[in-house]
Tab-separated table of C-alpha atoms in Angstrom:
chain	number	residue	atom	x	y	z
A	1434	UNK	CA	-0.006	-0.008	-0.023
A	1435	UNK	CA	2.479	2.580	-1.107
A	1436	UNK	CA	3.127	4.545	-4.171
A	1437	UNK	CA	6.868	3.931	-3.763
A	1438	UNK	CA	8.321	2.343	-6.697
A	1439	UNK	CA	10.445	-0.587	-7.123
A	1440	UNK	CA	13.496	1.747	-7.840
A	1441	UNK	CA	12.832	3.966	-4.604
A	1442	UNK	CA	14.530	3.057	-1.473
A	1443	UNK	CA	12.009	1.825	1.059
A	1444	UNK	CA	11.482	3.609	4.333
A	1445	UNK	CA	13.563	0.628	5.950
A	1446	UNK	CA	16.288	1.042	3.545
A	1447	UNK	CA	16.322	4.783	4.264
A	1448	UNK	CA	16.380	3.987	8.024
A	1449	UNK	CA	19.103	1.524	7.762
A	1450	UNK	CA	21.496	3.811	5.667
A	1451	UNK	CA	20.597	6.785	7.902
A	1452	UNK	CA	21.658	4.712	11.038
A	1453	UNK	CA	24.804	3.586	9.236
A	1454	UNK	CA	25.718	7.392	8.611
A	1455	UNK	CA	25.197	7.295	4.784
A	1456	UNK	CA	24.867	11.046	3.649
A	1457	UNK	CA	22.620	10.221	0.704
A	1458	UNK	CA	20.167	8.482	3.064
A	1459	UNK	CA	19.809	11.760	4.952
A	1460	UNK	CA	18.864	13.526	1.627
A	1461	UNK	CA	16.414	10.592	1.162
A	1462	UNK	CA	15.045	10.862	4.604
A	1463	UNK	CA	14.571	14.682	3.879
A	1464	UNK	CA	12.900	13.899	0.590
A	1465	UNK	CA	10.379	11.465	2.503
A	1466	UNK	CA	9.672	13.318	5.579
A	1467	UNK	CA	10.559	16.991	5.205
A	1468	UNK	CA	6.845	17.809	4.176
A	1469	UNK	CA	5.621	16.050	7.306
A	1470	UNK	CA	8.071	17.823	9.714
A	1471	UNK	CA	7.639	21.367	8.024
A	1472	UNK	CA	3.798	21.045	8.096
A	1473	UNK	CA	3.901	19.807	11.670
A	1474	UNK	CA	6.104	22.987	12.698
A	1475	UNK	CA	4.150	25.440	10.511
A	1476	UNK	CA	0.833	24.264	11.956
A	1477	UNK	CA	2.157	24.518	15.523
A	1478	UNK	CA	4.253	27.668	15.553
A	1479	UNK	CA	2.351	29.556	12.729
A	1480	UNK	CA	5.333	31.339	11.324
A	1481	UNK	CA	6.995	30.225	8.091
A	1482	UNK	CA	10.311	31.371	9.225
A	1483	UNK	CA	10.266	29.539	12.471
A	1484	UNK	CA	8.895	26.464	10.922
A	1485	UNK	CA	11.859	26.541	8.451
A	1486	UNK	CA	14.271	26.942	11.233
A	1487	UNK	CA	12.596	24.144	13.245
A	1488	UNK	CA	12.714	21.900	10.090
A	1489	UNK	CA	16.438	22.551	9.831
A	1490	UNK	CA	17.170	21.949	13.372
A	1491	UNK	CA	15.203	18.603	13.354
A	1492	UNK	CA	17.069	17.159	10.383
A	1493	UNK	CA	20.367	18.330	11.788
A	1494	UNK	CA	20.059	17.225	15.306
A	1495	UNK	CA	18.569	13.891	13.971
A	1496	UNK	CA	21.671	13.369	11.895
A	1497	UNK	CA	24.011	14.271	14.525
A	1498	UNK	CA	22.126	12.039	17.017
A	1499	UNK	CA	21.676	9.291	14.950
A	1500	UNK	CA	23.495	7.054	17.193
A	1501	UNK	CA	20.349	7.327	19.409
A	1502	UNK	CA	18.210	5.881	16.721
A	1503	UNK	CA	17.797	2.139	16.481
A	1504	UNK	CA	16.145	0.808	13.158
A	1505	UNK	CA	15.380	-2.321	15.016
A	1506	UNK	CA	12.962	-0.780	17.681
A	1507	UNK	CA	11.243	1.833	15.691
A	1508	UNK	CA	10.613	3.385	12.279
A	1509	UNK	CA	12.768	6.491	11.262
A	1510	UNK	CA	9.527	8.534	10.577
A	1511	UNK	CA	8.365	7.910	14.130
A	1512	UNK	CA	11.962	9.076	15.372
A	1513	UNK	CA	11.767	12.203	13.473
A	1514	UNK	CA	8.445	13.050	14.668
A	1515	UNK	CA	9.679	12.664	18.039
A	1516	UNK	CA	12.661	14.791	17.376
A	1517	UNK	CA	10.397	17.340	15.731
A	1518	UNK	CA	7.993	17.403	18.753
A	1519	UNK	CA	10.948	18.212	21.178
A	1520	UNK	CA	12.100	21.032	18.934
A	1521	UNK	CA	8.723	22.516	18.655
A	1522	UNK	CA	8.240	22.377	22.358
A	1523	UNK	CA	11.647	24.040	22.754
A	1524	UNK	CA	10.414	26.800	20.496
A	1525	UNK	CA	7.198	27.265	22.487
A	1526	UNK	CA	9.221	27.183	25.767
A	1527	UNK	CA	11.696	29.937	24.519
A	1528	UNK	CA	8.912	32.095	23.195
A	1529	UNK	CA	7.094	31.770	26.754
A	1530	UNK	CA	10.166	32.689	28.522
A	1531	UNK	CA	10.821	35.704	26.105
A	1532	UNK	CA	7.208	36.813	26.659
A	1533	UNK	CA	7.679	36.456	30.422
A	1534	UNK	CA	10.663	38.664	30.436
A	1535	UNK	CA	9.038	41.362	28.153
A	1536	UNK	CA	5.805	41.514	29.690
A	1537	UNK	CA	5.277	39.716	32.757
A	1538	UNK	CA	1.691	40.360	33.128
A	1539	UNK	CA	0.416	38.852	29.818
A	1540	UNK	CA	-0.227	34.992	30.397
A	1541	UNK	CA	1.594	32.950	27.778
A	1542	UNK	CA	-0.599	31.089	25.277
A	1543	UNK	CA	-0.470	27.652	26.477
A	1544	UNK	CA	-0.166	24.904	24.110
A	1545	UNK	CA	-1.701	21.711	25.677
A	1546	UNK	CA	-0.059	18.455	24.999
A	1547	UNK	CA	-3.555	17.192	23.880
A	1548	UNK	CA	-3.739	19.638	21.149
A	1549	UNK	CA	-0.299	18.721	20.058
A	1550	UNK	CA	-1.139	14.925	19.962
A	1551	UNK	CA	-3.991	15.734	17.794
A	1552	UNK	CA	-1.997	17.864	15.506
A	1553	UNK	CA	0.603	15.231	15.156
A	1554	UNK	CA	-2.001	12.658	14.398
A	1555	UNK	CA	-3.597	14.802	11.665
A	1556	UNK	CA	-0.450	15.695	10.092
A	1557	UNK	CA	0.686	12.017	9.968
A	1558	UNK	CA	-2.608	10.890	8.686
A	1559	UNK	CA	-2.296	13.571	5.792
A	1560	UNK	CA	1.097	12.394	4.961
A	1561	UNK	CA	0.105	8.601	4.833
A	1562	UNK	CA	-3.204	9.380	2.876
A	1563	UNK	CA	-0.939	11.063	0.339
A	1564	UNK	CA	1.152	7.614	-0.108
A	1565	UNK	CA	-2.018	5.552	-0.809
A	1566	UNK	CA	-2.113	3.913	-4.204
A	1567	UNK	CA	-5.114	5.253	-6.486
A	1568	UNK	CA	-7.944	4.871	-6.493
A	1569	UNK	CA	-7.844	4.726	-2.826
A	1570	UNK	CA	-5.903	7.958	-2.299
A	1571	UNK	CA	-8.293	9.827	-4.548
A	1572	UNK	CA	-11.268	8.307	-3.050
A	1573	UNK	CA	-10.036	9.168	0.570
A	1574	UNK	CA	-9.255	12.602	-0.439
A	1575	UNK	CA	-12.581	13.365	-1.799
A	1576	UNK	CA	-14.178	11.920	1.274
A	1577	UNK	CA	-12.088	13.506	4.017
A	1578	UNK	CA	-10.919	16.885	2.404
A	1579	UNK	CA	-13.953	17.628	0.405
A	1580	UNK	CA	-16.637	15.717	2.505
A	1581	UNK	CA	-18.233	14.019	-0.501
A	1582	UNK	CA	-20.596	11.500	0.052
A	1583	UNK	CA	-20.109	7.982	-1.023
A	1584	UNK	CA	-22.554	8.347	-4.110
A	1585	UNK	CA	-20.979	11.631	-5.083
A	1586	UNK	CA	-17.537	9.935	-5.174
A	1587	UNK	CA	-19.025	6.878	-6.839
A	1588	UNK	CA	-20.597	8.977	-9.623
A	1589	UNK	CA	-17.377	11.155	-10.175
A	1590	UNK	CA	-14.996	8.285	-10.300
A	1591	UNK	CA	-17.406	5.991	-12.204
A	1592	UNK	CA	-17.003	3.268	-9.489
A	1593	UNK	CA	-19.560	1.061	-8.045
A	1594	UNK	CA	-20.839	2.453	-4.600
A	1595	UNK	CA	-19.867	-0.646	-2.669
A	1596	UNK	CA	-16.284	-0.268	-4.155
A	1597	UNK	CA	-16.118	3.232	-2.743
A	1598	UNK	CA	-17.559	2.332	0.705
A	1599	UNK	CA	-15.114	-0.509	0.959
A	1600	UNK	CA	-12.146	1.607	0.036
A	1601	UNK	CA	-13.005	4.338	2.654
A	1602	UNK	CA	-13.587	1.610	5.259
A	1603	UNK	CA	-10.339	-0.308	4.521
A	1604	UNK	CA	-8.468	3.010	3.930
A	1605	UNK	CA	-9.389	4.083	7.527
A	1606	UNK	CA	-8.324	0.638	9.012
A	1607	UNK	CA	-4.936	1.084	6.901
A	1608	UNK	CA	-4.386	4.731	8.351
A	1609	UNK	CA	-4.921	3.594	11.831
A	1610	UNK	CA	-2.148	1.005	11.528
A	1611	UNK	CA	0.186	3.260	10.049
A	1612	UNK	CA	-0.515	6.055	12.614
A	1613	UNK	CA	0.254	3.638	15.394
A	1614	UNK	CA	3.448	2.821	13.750
A	1615	UNK	CA	4.479	6.619	13.640
A	1616	UNK	CA	2.889	7.641	16.779
A	1617	UNK	CA	2.771	4.598	18.847
A	1618	UNK	CA	-0.818	5.243	19.578
A	1619	UNK	CA	-3.948	5.839	17.554
A	1620	UNK	CA	-5.961	7.666	20.015
B	1153	UNK	CA	-21.913	-13.087	20.482
B	1154	UNK	CA	-18.434	-13.072	18.868
B	1155	UNK	CA	-16.180	-9.935	18.455
B	1156	UNK	CA	-17.397	-7.269	15.979
B	1157	UNK	CA	-15.208	-7.079	13.111
B	1158	UNK	CA	-13.223	-4.024	12.165
B	1159	UNK	CA	-14.628	-3.195	8.990
B	1160	UNK	CA	-18.168	-3.198	10.490
B	1161	UNK	CA	-16.824	-0.911	13.357
B	1162	UNK	CA	-15.162	1.337	10.794
B	1163	UNK	CA	-18.389	1.767	8.777
B	1164	UNK	CA	-20.141	2.826	12.037
B	1165	UNK	CA	-17.622	5.185	12.909
B	1166	UNK	CA	-17.435	6.720	9.433
B	1167	UNK	CA	-20.999	7.118	8.938
B	1168	UNK	CA	-21.777	8.094	12.628
B	1169	UNK	CA	-24.130	5.157	12.843
B	1170	UNK	CA	-25.506	3.519	16.144
B	1171	UNK	CA	-24.647	0.016	16.428
B	1172	UNK	CA	-27.434	-2.575	16.070
B	1173	UNK	CA	-29.249	-3.554	19.360
B	1174	UNK	CA	-27.422	-6.854	19.508
B	1175	UNK	CA	-24.072	-5.314	18.976
B	1176	UNK	CA	-24.844	-2.560	21.477
B	1177	UNK	CA	-25.465	-5.286	24.007
B	1178	UNK	CA	-21.998	-6.735	23.200
B	1179	UNK	CA	-20.311	-3.331	23.384
B	1180	UNK	CA	-21.554	-2.813	26.894
B	1181	UNK	CA	-19.652	-6.006	28.084
B	1182	UNK	CA	-16.639	-6.154	25.721
B	1183	UNK	CA	-13.942	-3.540	26.409
B	1184	UNK	CA	-11.809	-4.714	23.407
B	1185	UNK	CA	-14.654	-3.939	20.915
B	1186	UNK	CA	-15.817	-0.794	22.583
B	1187	UNK	CA	-12.127	0.423	22.610
B	1188	UNK	CA	-11.672	-0.234	18.942
B	1189	UNK	CA	-15.013	1.396	17.996
B	1190	UNK	CA	-13.819	4.607	20.076
B	1191	UNK	CA	-10.441	4.543	18.463
B	1192	UNK	CA	-12.036	4.362	14.940
B	1193	UNK	CA	-14.530	7.153	15.811
B	1194	UNK	CA	-11.644	9.385	16.892
B	1195	UNK	CA	-9.784	8.599	13.709
B	1196	UNK	CA	-12.797	9.111	11.443
B	1197	UNK	CA	-13.110	12.542	13.341
B	1198	UNK	CA	-9.413	13.432	12.658
B	1199	UNK	CA	-9.822	12.264	9.125
B	1200	UNK	CA	-12.280	15.020	8.370
B	1201	UNK	CA	-9.855	17.611	9.770
B	1202	UNK	CA	-6.649	16.961	7.796
B	1203	UNK	CA	-4.297	19.716	6.943
B	1204	UNK	CA	-2.620	20.060	3.441
B	1205	UNK	CA	0.861	18.971	3.450
B	1206	UNK	CA	3.248	21.937	2.863
B	1207	UNK	CA	6.658	21.774	1.234
B	1208	UNK	CA	9.546	23.554	2.815
B	1209	UNK	CA	11.483	25.775	0.548
B	1210	UNK	CA	14.658	24.589	-1.191
B	1211	UNK	CA	16.748	26.744	0.840
B	1212	UNK	CA	16.154	24.724	4.084
B	1213	UNK	CA	17.851	21.574	2.578
B	1214	UNK	CA	20.676	23.775	1.445
B	1215	UNK	CA	21.036	25.167	4.947
B	1216	UNK	CA	21.191	21.719	6.430
B	1217	UNK	CA	23.656	20.483	3.932
B	1218	UNK	CA	25.679	23.552	4.749
B	1219	UNK	CA	25.404	23.267	8.466
B	1220	UNK	CA	26.405	19.519	8.165
B	1221	UNK	CA	29.215	20.430	5.722
B	1222	UNK	CA	27.877	17.764	3.278
B	1223	UNK	CA	29.300	19.218	0.002
B	1224	UNK	CA	27.175	17.776	-2.616
B	1225	UNK	CA	24.085	17.428	-0.413
B	1226	UNK	CA	22.308	20.516	-1.913
B	1227	UNK	CA	22.764	19.149	-5.451
B	1228	UNK	CA	21.115	15.758	-4.601
B	1229	UNK	CA	18.014	17.180	-3.524
B	1230	UNK	CA	17.872	20.422	-5.144
B	1231	UNK	CA	18.388	18.953	-8.567
B	1232	UNK	CA	14.757	17.717	-9.048
B	1233	UNK	CA	15.456	14.664	-11.160
B	1234	UNK	CA	13.056	11.840	-11.028
B	1235	UNK	CA	12.190	8.649	-12.705
B	1236	UNK	CA	10.235	7.885	-15.853
B	1237	UNK	CA	6.610	7.826	-14.775
B	1238	UNK	CA	5.928	4.485	-16.315
B	1239	UNK	CA	5.480	0.858	-14.907
B	1240	UNK	CA	9.032	0.102	-15.626
B	1241	UNK	CA	11.150	2.147	-13.490
B	1242	UNK	CA	14.972	2.298	-14.024
B	1243	UNK	CA	16.637	4.482	-11.501
B	1244	UNK	CA	19.569	6.723	-12.733
B	1245	UNK	CA	22.529	7.703	-10.648
B	1246	UNK	CA	21.667	11.382	-9.883
B	1247	UNK	CA	25.245	12.417	-9.890
B	1248	UNK	CA	25.832	10.924	-13.202
B	1249	UNK	CA	22.915	12.719	-14.806
B	1250	UNK	CA	23.964	15.841	-13.256
B	1251	UNK	CA	27.369	15.480	-14.835
B	1252	UNK	CA	25.919	14.475	-18.243
B	1253	UNK	CA	23.726	17.500	-18.105
B	1254	UNK	CA	26.800	19.850	-17.394
B	1255	UNK	CA	28.588	18.163	-20.264
B	1256	UNK	CA	25.544	18.704	-22.563
B	1257	UNK	CA	25.645	22.204	-21.636
B	1258	UNK	CA	29.378	22.662	-22.269
B	1259	UNK	CA	28.928	20.951	-25.767
B	1260	UNK	CA	25.862	23.032	-26.497
B	1261	UNK	CA	27.868	26.111	-25.657
B	1262	UNK	CA	30.488	25.298	-28.088
B	1263	UNK	CA	27.900	24.537	-30.812
B	1264	UNK	CA	26.217	27.691	-30.086
B	1265	UNK	CA	29.234	29.841	-30.320
B	1266	UNK	CA	30.127	28.411	-33.704
B	1267	UNK	CA	26.490	28.860	-34.829
B	1268	UNK	CA	26.562	32.354	-33.860
B	1269	UNK	CA	29.759	33.111	-35.610
B	1270	UNK	CA	28.252	31.646	-38.738
B	1271	UNK	CA	25.266	33.762	-38.865
B	1272	UNK	CA	27.125	36.900	-37.643
B	1273	UNK	CA	25.671	39.244	-35.212
B	1274	UNK	CA	22.569	37.266	-34.513
B	1275	UNK	CA	23.745	36.803	-30.724
B	1276	UNK	CA	20.541	37.826	-28.952
B	1277	UNK	CA	18.113	36.929	-31.759
B	1278	UNK	CA	15.629	34.256	-30.782
B	1279	UNK	CA	15.141	31.680	-33.391
B	1280	UNK	CA	12.193	29.150	-33.053
B	1281	UNK	CA	13.849	25.627	-33.800
B	1282	UNK	CA	10.672	23.505	-33.033
B	1283	UNK	CA	7.007	24.125	-32.239
B	1284	UNK	CA	4.953	21.377	-31.122
B	1285	UNK	CA	1.436	20.683	-29.780
B	1286	UNK	CA	1.102	19.026	-26.279
B	1287	UNK	CA	-1.732	16.564	-26.403
B	1288	UNK	CA	-3.842	15.160	-23.506
B	1289	UNK	CA	-2.906	11.513	-22.287
B	1290	UNK	CA	-5.740	9.142	-22.301
B	1291	UNK	CA	-8.610	9.819	-20.050
B	1292	UNK	CA	-7.158	13.496	-19.450
B	1293	UNK	CA	-8.259	16.854	-20.773
B	1294	UNK	CA	-6.139	19.891	-21.881
B	1295	UNK	CA	-3.761	20.771	-24.419
B	1296	UNK	CA	-0.620	23.097	-24.977
B	1297	UNK	CA	2.316	24.058	-27.071
B	1298	UNK	CA	5.931	23.928	-26.496
B	1299	UNK	CA	8.384	25.968	-28.394
B	1300	UNK	CA	12.217	25.183	-28.486
B	1301	UNK	CA	13.712	28.561	-28.910
B	1302	UNK	CA	17.559	29.131	-29.452
B	1303	UNK	CA	18.748	32.423	-28.091
B	1304	UNK	CA	22.499	33.114	-28.573
B	1305	UNK	CA	24.342	30.238	-27.095
B	1306	UNK	CA	21.602	28.881	-25.137
B	1307	UNK	CA	18.157	27.341	-25.556
B	1308	UNK	CA	14.723	27.943	-24.025
B	1309	UNK	CA	11.640	25.852	-23.940
B	1310	UNK	CA	8.417	28.093	-23.824
B	1311	UNK	CA	5.473	26.236	-22.639
B	1312	UNK	CA	1.710	27.046	-22.547
B	1313	UNK	CA	-1.162	24.942	-21.585
B	1314	UNK	CA	-4.957	25.286	-21.501
B	1315	UNK	CA	-8.016	23.504	-20.519
B	1316	UNK	CA	-6.271	21.640	-17.658
B	1317	UNK	CA	-8.513	20.595	-14.936
B	1318	UNK	CA	-8.635	22.750	-11.905
B	1319	UNK	CA	-6.065	21.186	-9.602
B	1320	UNK	CA	-5.401	20.615	-6.143
B	1321	UNK	CA	-1.774	20.976	-6.365
B	1322	UNK	CA	0.271	22.394	-9.215
B	1323	UNK	CA	1.495	21.756	-12.824
B	1324	UNK	CA	5.233	20.890	-13.388
B	1325	UNK	CA	6.926	20.779	-16.636
B	1326	UNK	CA	9.263	17.753	-17.130
B	1327	UNK	CA	11.644	17.081	-19.927
B	1328	UNK	CA	11.851	13.299	-20.319
B	1329	UNK	CA	14.613	11.352	-22.075
B	1330	UNK	CA	13.811	9.042	-24.895
B	1331	UNK	CA	15.879	6.429	-23.281
B	1332	UNK	CA	13.040	5.882	-20.805
B	1333	UNK	CA	15.336	6.164	-17.844
B	1334	UNK	CA	16.029	9.926	-17.145
B	1335	UNK	CA	13.990	13.058	-16.828
B	1336	UNK	CA	14.530	16.507	-15.462
B	1337	UNK	CA	12.169	18.987	-13.864
B	1338	UNK	CA	11.992	22.259	-15.637
B	1339	UNK	CA	9.766	24.078	-13.111
B	1340	UNK	CA	6.185	25.027	-12.351
B	1341	UNK	CA	3.839	26.109	-14.911
B	1342	UNK	CA	0.783	28.387	-14.116
B	1343	UNK	CA	-1.894	27.604	-16.765
B	1344	UNK	CA	-2.851	30.585	-19.033
B	1345	UNK	CA	0.664	31.932	-18.974
B	1346	UNK	CA	3.889	31.310	-20.964
B	1347	UNK	CA	6.420	29.279	-18.932
B	1348	UNK	CA	9.880	29.893	-20.036
B	1349	UNK	CA	12.565	27.357	-18.961
B	1350	UNK	CA	16.413	27.357	-19.809
B	1351	UNK	CA	17.638	24.091	-21.044
B	1352	UNK	CA	20.959	22.696	-22.023
B	1353	UNK	CA	21.567	23.746	-25.753
B	1354	UNK	CA	21.896	20.141	-26.600
B	1355	UNK	CA	19.173	18.579	-24.516
B	1356	UNK	CA	17.203	17.275	-27.557
B	1357	UNK	CA	20.390	15.862	-28.991
B	1358	UNK	CA	21.020	13.999	-25.693
B	1359	UNK	CA	17.502	12.519	-26.022
B	1360	UNK	CA	15.617	14.802	-23.879
B	1361	UNK	CA	12.623	15.192	-26.238
B	1362	UNK	CA	9.533	14.471	-24.376
B	1363	UNK	CA	7.776	17.542	-22.950
B	1364	UNK	CA	5.504	16.420	-20.227
B	1365	UNK	CA	3.302	18.355	-17.955
B	1366	UNK	CA	2.331	16.697	-14.641
B	1367	UNK	CA	-0.174	17.483	-11.908
B	1368	UNK	CA	1.769	17.376	-8.668
B	1369	UNK	CA	0.195	17.195	-5.153
B	1370	UNK	CA	1.592	19.439	-2.341
B	1371	UNK	CA	3.044	16.591	-0.770
B	1372	UNK	CA	6.786	17.551	-0.491
B	1373	UNK	CA	7.751	14.826	-2.715
B	1374	UNK	CA	10.087	16.372	-5.519
B	1375	UNK	CA	9.611	13.406	-7.771
B	1376	UNK	CA	7.103	12.992	-10.694
B	1377	UNK	CA	3.669	12.258	-9.388
B	1378	UNK	CA	3.112	9.724	-12.259
B	1379	UNK	CA	0.081	11.803	-13.138
B	1380	UNK	CA	0.825	13.336	-16.464
B	1381	UNK	CA	-1.838	15.369	-18.227
B	1382	UNK	CA	-0.469	16.517	-21.538
B	1383	UNK	CA	2.554	15.646	-23.598
B	1384	UNK	CA	4.387	16.057	-26.841
B	1385	UNK	CA	7.889	15.241	-28.491
B	1386	UNK	CA	10.376	17.659	-29.763
B	1387	UNK	CA	11.921	16.631	-33.106
B	1388	UNK	CA	15.590	15.945	-33.342
């Protein structure tokens, strides 16, 4: 269930090369996960410049700290999401400290960890959805992004209604598995 | 009653349906099924609230490569080469292709200088070498044109497109080699405008003759989406 071609390195191959310190695996990891990391940062800090800086920090610190990554115990995607969450939390903490120093009376905008969890889940799901094969990807996008009904999708793509329903159902179950792999928990 | 299967639970979660009375009875006593239904409801809820993925600008990778002292790191990702969007995929060594493109540029430069001398002071005169139509691929709609224009010592491809479906994402222009193994991204095309792209002077001589416009999702993946809309082939 992936759009990866036979000639593309798999996520597992990238992870192994990354752990082994191969520079091209860092480039591959960036190609595969930079959209996810950047979108996560952007949605959390709401500033493009800061999100770019966080993305840079995530890949630099992940590469420098790659000794701490074990491909046997987790996926690289999951590890990078973990690194990103730390960097984003650091950013919020620094901003809060700054605000306290500047204007002690204004309470800092708290970012609850529940909100962050939900954001991570949503971005990971969007990323995984994009990697589905068609027609499932198109069907799920129409259902989730455009809130189209099963019959609207069936008509638009000229597919039987049952096929559309089945793709959405199985797509959701597949996304549940992928989300667990990346975040360790679907809820 | 046996446990409820995932597909049934997924359908209830997606359609926000109440389980059947029999299933409701089971759910009150079975923490496992109840947990899975709650989890799927949460997931269905998240799925209707997904963000569009955004791509960091290319400078971010360049800064990473620079900070880590990876000399050619920027080239590897910034050079948006991807594979042939067909079922048979043959991956090309990126560096070899970059090198080939550089050599092509040098060869083209030499030929261009010679040509310019022969036709005297035509250095900045644009000469259209080829003008082709771009036709929709099967099941797609739209059309366009591609003009190969020689200017002084270089070459440009001028591309237009019209009647393309309103996209989620963006259109990208590719030059695909007829060897079916290599391709190069020329850049993004806004429908209704003329896109002008610098190409190596001898690109067509090297086999880069297929002009392809693809619809690319905003997914951060710099490679060809495999969703080609219109295409044409430049003459040699």
